[in-house]
Amino acid sequence: MSRDKHKLLRVDPERLWRRHIDMSKLGSTDRGGVNRAALTIPDVELHLELASWARERNFEVEIDDYGNQFMRRAGSEPQCHALVSGSHSDTQPTGGRFDGISGVLAAMEALEVIDDAQICTRHPIEVVVWNNEEGTRFSPSDMGSAVYVGQTPIERMLAATDDEGVSMAIAVNTLRASIDWAIERQLGTPISAYLELHIEQGPILENENIDIGIVTGIQGTRKFEVRITGEEAHAGTTPESNRQDAFMDAVKVVNALQEIFFDPEDKVRFTIGRFEVSPGSLAVVPGHVLFTIDFRHPENTVLQILGDQIAEVCKKTATRCTTQVVETRSAPSTLFGNVVQEVIEECAKQRTYSFKYLPSGAGHDARYMNSFCPTGMVFVPCRKGISHNEKEYASPDSLAKGAQVVVDSLLMLDGLI
Ligand code: GLV
Ligand code: MN
Ligand code: MN
């Protein structure tokens, strides 16, 4: 197709915004955010809604064994694998209305705009909804894309259970039963290129008044669970010298870890997001503590050196209790290749949108896709960089510009690869 023809295509900003608002009602919280854990009822409803839109336009709907859902507009050349765009639909428990779903809705907008213009693309173009990106109901995160590309064995991931003991396998069956007309998708089906739109989740684009972020890569991460085990005892009768207080040892461990992770350059990201004391009773000396560590850094050597010290620091610092450290997820820093970045830049320039190259501090499914096919990401500004928070906000105009770049980039990639 000619460039001029594709320049005529325009996303529909009102439709895109309305869909953000409609989707945010699935799992909405009292404070204006969204709590939509992977494959809970609101999340399955959302998958069904997307599938219905797809069906109205005769797009095929496919679901793979791990519950990743694809909506496909056919291409003209059978040897061309799909160009895929999308993100995730699950949220943090106090999540916002844009993290994840904006990438899915931008991709759906692209398919519909291309369909309305009756453009015949060489490649099929697909929207993907990756299952369980946030990892809050089923741990660890980013499972859908990791399983799809074969980086993580599916059996182990399907066996993961939520707090009620429901397995991912059962949750995936619930999704399948709700869209029982969907076609079976083989995990690892080849993809020609992957493009993910996401809110930036940081303040740079907004501060610098930039329309489009072109993501250069994703910083590495290591995630841990630390268990500290002492002995439960009576709070009124047990002398300090006889106590094996798991909480008190945990406090010492956390302070020691904070010291080794202190970074004058402020590049280290070290978070203890979950901290559980048990039995959690006023009158019982705690016998057990569980806490998580989310550690991220752009340099793999730093990830290795600091991350490898955690177990030793815990063992040395907890003087009265035993400690156990389990690494639950790790992924090195990833750099995206040039192909998709250059296409995004070209498309932003054609629309006279301002753009900036920047790395991602947050994790995304694009990390795993990058090992599988040419991959890139478009960031759009979000207010004050706030994310993983019910206050998260991206403007209709920012979302529309990002979606426009997704449409244009998919069409440019269709002519390029
Ligand atoms: C994704 O939500 C992340 O935690 O980076
Ligand atoms: Mn996300
Ligand atoms: Mn997130």
Coordinates of C-alpha atoms in Angstrom, one line a residue, residues 58-401:
N58 CA -15.3 -11.6 11.5
F59 CA -11.8 -11.5 13.1
E60 CA -10.8 -14.9 14.3
V61 CA -10.4 -15.4 18.1
E62 CA -7.8 -17.8 19.3
I63 CA -6.9 -18.9 22.9
D64 CA -3.7 -20.9 23.7
D65 CA -3.2 -23.5 26.4
Y66 CA -2.1 -20.8 28.8
G67 CA -5.0 -18.5 28.3
N68 CA -3.4 -15.9 26.0
Q69 CA -6.1 -14.6 23.7
F70 CA -5.5 -13.4 20.1
M71 CA -7.9 -11.6 17.8
R72 CA -6.8 -11.9 14.2
R73 CA -7.6 -10.0 11.0
A74 CA -6.5 -12.1 8.1
G75 CA -3.7 -11.1 5.7
S76 CA -3.3 -11.9 2.0
E77 CA 0.0 -13.8 2.0
P78 CA -0.1 -17.2 3.6
Q79 CA 3.6 -17.4 4.2
C80 CA 3.5 -14.2 6.3
H81 CA 3.3 -14.7 10.1
A82 CA 1.2 -12.3 12.1
L83 CA 2.1 -8.8 13.2
V84 CA 1.0 -8.7 16.8
S85 CA 0.2 -5.8 19.1
G86 CA -1.3 -5.8 22.6
S87 CA -0.5 -6.0 26.3
H88 CA -2.3 -7.3 29.3
S89 CA -5.7 -6.8 31.0
D90 CA -4.9 -7.8 34.6
T91 CA -4.1 -5.1 37.2
Q92 CA -2.6 -4.6 40.6
P93 CA -5.1 -4.9 43.5
T94 CA -5.2 -1.1 43.7
G95 CA -4.3 -0.6 40.0
G96 CA -5.3 2.1 37.6
R97 CA -7.4 2.3 34.4
F98 CA -4.5 2.3 31.9
D99 CA -1.7 0.0 32.8
G100 CA -2.0 -2.9 30.3
I101 CA -5.4 -2.3 28.9
S102 CA -4.3 0.8 26.9
G103 CA -2.0 -1.4 24.8
V104 CA -4.8 -3.9 24.2
L105 CA -7.3 -1.1 23.2
A106 CA -4.7 0.6 21.0
A107 CA -4.2 -2.6 19.1
M108 CA -7.9 -3.2 18.8
E109 CA -8.3 0.3 17.5
A110 CA -5.6 -0.4 14.9
L111 CA -7.4 -3.5 13.7
E112 CA -10.7 -1.7 13.4
V113 CA -9.3 1.3 11.6
I114 CA -7.5 -0.9 9.1
D115 CA -10.7 -2.9 8.7
D116 CA -12.9 0.2 8.2
A117 CA -10.5 1.3 5.4
Q118 CA -10.7 -2.2 3.9
I119 CA -6.9 -2.4 3.6
C120 CA -5.6 -5.7 2.6
T121 CA -2.4 -6.3 4.6
R122 CA 0.1 -9.0 3.6
H123 CA 0.4 -10.2 7.2
P124 CA -2.4 -11.1 9.4
I125 CA -2.6 -8.5 12.2
E126 CA -3.5 -9.6 15.7
V127 CA -4.4 -8.1 19.0
V128 CA -3.0 -10.1 22.0
V129 CA -4.1 -10.1 25.6
W130 CA -1.3 -11.8 27.6
N131 CA -2.4 -13.7 30.6
N132 CA -1.2 -12.8 34.1
E133 CA 1.3 -10.0 33.5
E134 CA 1.0 -8.5 36.9
G135 CA 1.5 -11.8 38.8
T136 CA -0.7 -10.7 41.7
R137 CA -3.2 -13.6 41.7
F138 CA -0.8 -16.2 40.4
S139 CA 3.0 -15.8 40.9
P140 CA 5.3 -15.0 39.1
S141 CA 4.5 -12.2 36.7
D142 CA 4.7 -12.1 32.9
M143 CA 3.8 -15.7 32.7
G144 CA 1.7 -15.5 29.5
S145 CA 4.4 -14.2 27.2
A146 CA 7.2 -16.3 28.9
V147 CA 5.2 -19.5 28.4
Y148 CA 4.3 -18.5 24.8
V149 CA 7.9 -18.1 23.7
G150 CA 9.0 -21.3 25.6
Q151 CA 11.1 -19.5 28.3
T152 CA 9.1 -21.0 31.1
P153 CA 7.6 -24.5 31.1
I154 CA 3.8 -24.4 30.9
E155 CA 3.2 -27.3 33.4
R156 CA 4.7 -25.4 36.3
M157 CA 2.8 -22.3 35.5
L158 CA -0.5 -24.0 35.1
A159 CA 0.1 -25.6 38.5
A160 CA 0.4 -22.1 40.2
T161 CA -2.4 -21.5 42.7
D162 CA -4.0 -18.4 44.0
D163 CA -4.7 -17.7 47.7
E164 CA -7.9 -19.8 47.5
G165 CA -6.1 -22.8 46.1
V166 CA -7.5 -22.3 42.6
S167 CA -4.9 -23.3 40.0
M168 CA -4.1 -21.4 36.8
A169 CA -5.2 -24.5 34.9
I170 CA -8.7 -24.2 36.3
A171 CA -8.7 -20.4 35.7
V172 CA -7.7 -21.0 32.0
N173 CA -10.6 -23.6 31.7
T174 CA -13.0 -20.9 32.9
L175 CA -11.8 -18.6 30.2
R176 CA -12.1 -21.3 27.6
A177 CA -15.6 -22.2 28.7
S178 CA -16.7 -18.6 28.5
I179 CA -15.5 -18.2 24.9
D180 CA -16.0 -21.8 23.8
W181 CA -16.1 -20.9 20.1
A182 CA -12.5 -19.6 20.2
I183 CA -10.0 -21.5 18.1
E184 CA -7.1 -23.4 19.7
R185 CA -3.8 -21.5 19.3
Q186 CA -0.6 -23.4 19.5
L187 CA 1.9 -21.9 21.9
G188 CA 5.0 -20.6 20.0
T189 CA 3.1 -20.0 16.8
P190 CA 5.6 -17.8 14.9
I191 CA 5.1 -14.0 14.9
S192 CA 6.7 -11.6 12.4
A193 CA 6.9 -8.6 14.8
Y194 CA 5.5 -7.5 18.2
L195 CA 4.6 -4.0 19.2
E196 CA 3.3 -3.0 22.6
L197 CA 1.8 0.4 23.6
H198 CA 1.9 1.2 27.3
I199 CA 1.7 4.2 29.6
E200 CA 5.2 5.3 30.6
Q201 CA 4.6 4.8 34.3
G202 CA 7.3 7.4 34.9
P203 CA 7.4 11.2 34.6
I204 CA 9.8 11.9 31.8
L205 CA 7.4 12.3 28.8
E206 CA 5.0 14.5 30.7
N207 CA 7.8 16.7 32.2
E208 CA 9.4 17.2 28.8
N209 CA 6.0 17.6 27.0
I210 CA 6.8 14.7 24.6
D211 CA 4.0 12.8 22.8
I212 CA 5.7 9.4 22.1
G213 CA 8.3 7.4 23.9
I214 CA 10.3 5.0 21.8
V215 CA 11.4 2.3 24.3
T216 CA 15.0 1.2 24.0
G217 CA 14.8 -1.7 26.4
I218 CA 13.7 -3.0 29.8
Q219 CA 15.8 -3.0 32.9
G220 CA 16.6 -6.4 34.5
T221 CA 14.8 -7.7 37.6
R222 CA 15.2 -10.3 40.3
K223 CA 12.4 -11.2 42.6
F224 CA 12.7 -13.1 45.9
E225 CA 10.7 -14.5 48.8
V226 CA 12.3 -14.4 52.2
R227 CA 11.1 -16.6 55.0
I228 CA 12.2 -16.0 58.6
T229 CA 11.3 -18.7 61.1
G230 CA 11.5 -18.4 64.8
E231 CA 9.3 -19.8 67.6
E232 CA 5.8 -18.7 68.7
A233 CA 5.7 -17.8 72.4
H234 CA 3.6 -16.1 75.0
A235 CA 4.0 -12.3 74.8
G236 CA 3.5 -11.8 78.6
T237 CA 5.7 -14.5 80.0
T238 CA 8.6 -15.2 77.6
P239 CA 11.7 -13.3 78.6
E240 CA 13.5 -11.4 75.8
S241 CA 16.5 -13.6 76.1
N242 CA 14.4 -16.7 75.4
R243 CA 12.7 -15.3 72.3
Q244 CA 13.1 -16.3 68.7
D245 CA 11.0 -13.4 67.5
A246 CA 10.8 -13.7 63.7
F247 CA 9.6 -10.1 63.4
M248 CA 12.5 -8.6 65.3
D249 CA 15.0 -10.6 63.2
A250 CA 13.1 -9.5 60.1
V251 CA 13.5 -5.8 61.1
K252 CA 17.3 -6.3 61.4
V253 CA 17.4 -8.1 58.1
V254 CA 15.4 -5.4 56.3
N255 CA 17.7 -2.7 57.7
A256 CA 20.8 -4.6 56.6
L257 CA 19.4 -5.1 53.1
Q258 CA 18.5 -1.4 52.9
E259 CA 22.1 -0.6 53.6
I260 CA 23.6 -2.9 50.9
F261 CA 21.0 -1.8 48.4
F262 CA 21.6 1.9 49.0
D263 CA 22.7 3.6 45.8
P264 CA 24.0 7.2 45.7
E265 CA 23.2 7.2 42.0
D266 CA 19.6 6.2 42.7
K267 CA 19.6 3.5 39.9
V268 CA 18.8 0.6 42.2
R269 CA 15.1 -0.2 42.6
F270 CA 14.6 -2.2 45.8
T271 CA 11.1 -2.8 47.1
I272 CA 9.6 -4.9 49.9
G273 CA 6.0 -4.9 48.7
R274 CA 4.6 -7.7 50.9
F275 CA 5.4 -8.3 54.5
E276 CA 3.4 -10.9 56.5
V277 CA 3.8 -11.6 60.2
S278 CA 2.3 -14.7 61.6
P279 CA 0.3 -15.8 63.5
G280 CA -0.5 -12.0 63.6
S281 CA -1.9 -12.0 67.1
L282 CA -1.4 -9.2 69.6
A283 CA -0.3 -11.6 72.4
V284 CA 1.9 -14.0 70.5
V285 CA 5.6 -13.5 69.8
P286 CA 5.7 -13.9 66.0
G287 CA 7.0 -17.3 64.8
H288 CA 7.2 -16.6 61.2
V289 CA 7.7 -13.7 58.7
L290 CA 7.4 -13.8 54.9
F291 CA 8.4 -10.9 52.8
T292 CA 9.1 -10.3 49.1
I293 CA 11.9 -8.4 47.4
D294 CA 11.5 -6.8 44.0
F295 CA 14.9 -5.7 42.8
R296 CA 15.6 -4.0 39.5
H297 CA 18.6 -2.5 37.8
P298 CA 19.6 -1.7 34.2
E299 CA 23.0 -3.4 34.6
N300 CA 23.2 -7.1 34.7
T301 CA 26.4 -7.2 36.7
V302 CA 24.8 -5.1 39.5
L303 CA 21.8 -7.3 39.4
Q304 CA 24.0 -10.3 39.9
I305 CA 26.4 -8.9 42.6
L306 CA 23.7 -7.4 44.8
G307 CA 21.1 -10.1 44.3
D308 CA 23.6 -12.8 45.2
Q309 CA 24.2 -11.1 48.5
I310 CA 20.7 -11.4 49.8
A311 CA 20.8 -14.9 51.2
E312 CA 24.0 -14.3 53.0
V313 CA 22.9 -11.0 54.5
C314 CA 19.7 -12.7 55.8
K315 CA 21.6 -15.6 57.3
K316 CA 24.2 -13.4 59.0
T317 CA 21.7 -10.8 60.3
A318 CA 19.0 -13.0 61.7
T319 CA 20.7 -14.1 64.8
R320 CA 17.9 -16.0 66.5
C321 CA 15.9 -17.4 63.6
T322 CA 16.5 -19.4 60.5
T323 CA 16.1 -17.8 57.1
Q324 CA 15.2 -19.2 53.7
V325 CA 15.5 -17.2 50.5
V326 CA 13.9 -18.3 47.2
E327 CA 14.4 -16.5 43.9
T328 CA 10.9 -16.5 42.3
R329 CA 11.7 -14.7 39.0
S330 CA 14.6 -13.2 37.2
A331 CA 15.1 -11.6 33.9
P332 CA 18.2 -9.8 32.6
S333 CA 18.2 -6.3 31.1
T334 CA 16.9 -6.4 27.6
L335 CA 17.6 -4.1 24.6
F336 CA 15.2 -4.0 21.7
G337 CA 16.5 -4.2 18.2
N338 CA 16.5 -1.3 15.7
V339 CA 13.8 -2.4 13.3
V340 CA 10.7 -1.6 15.3
Q341 CA 12.3 1.4 17.0
E342 CA 13.1 3.0 13.6
V343 CA 9.6 2.3 12.3
I344 CA 8.0 4.0 15.4
E345 CA 10.3 7.0 14.9
E346 CA 9.4 7.3 11.3
C347 CA 5.7 7.1 12.1
A348 CA 5.9 9.7 14.9
K349 CA 7.8 12.0 12.5
Q350 CA 5.2 11.6 9.8
R351 CA 2.5 12.7 12.2
T352 CA 4.7 15.5 13.5
Y353 CA 4.5 14.1 17.1
S354 CA 7.4 14.8 19.4
F355 CA 9.3 11.7 20.4
K356 CA 12.1 10.6 22.7
Y357 CA 14.0 7.4 23.1
L358 CA 14.0 6.1 26.7
P359 CA 14.4 2.8 28.6
S360 CA 11.6 1.2 30.6
G361 CA 11.9 0.8 34.3
A362 CA 8.8 -1.3 34.5
G363 CA 8.5 -4.9 33.2
H364 CA 6.4 -5.8 30.2
D365 CA 5.6 -8.8 28.1
A366 CA 7.7 -7.2 25.3
R367 CA 10.7 -8.4 27.3
Y368 CA 9.9 -12.0 26.5
M369 CA 8.7 -11.3 22.9
N370 CA 12.1 -9.7 22.2
S371 CA 13.8 -13.1 22.3
F372 CA 11.2 -14.4 19.8
C373 CA 10.7 -11.8 17.1
P374 CA 11.5 -8.1 16.3
T375 CA 9.9 -6.2 19.1
G376 CA 9.3 -2.6 20.1
M377 CA 7.3 -0.5 22.5
V378 CA 5.5 2.8 22.3
F379 CA 5.1 4.8 25.6
V380 CA 2.6 7.5 26.1
P381 CA 2.8 10.1 28.9
C382 CA 0.8 9.5 32.1
R383 CA 0.1 12.1 34.7
K384 CA 3.0 12.8 37.1
G385 CA 4.3 9.3 36.2
I386 CA 1.9 7.8 38.7
S387 CA 1.2 4.1 38.1
H388 CA 0.3 0.9 40.1
N389 CA -2.0 3.4 41.8
E390 CA -5.7 4.1 41.5
K391 CA -4.9 7.7 40.5
E392 CA -3.2 6.6 37.3
Y393 CA -4.3 8.8 34.4
A394 CA -3.4 9.2 30.7
S395 CA -5.3 11.8 28.6
P396 CA -7.5 10.9 25.7
D397 CA -5.2 12.9 23.4
S398 CA -2.1 11.1 24.5
L399 CA -3.8 7.7 24.1
A400 CA -5.0 8.6 20.7
K401 CA -1.6 9.7 19.5

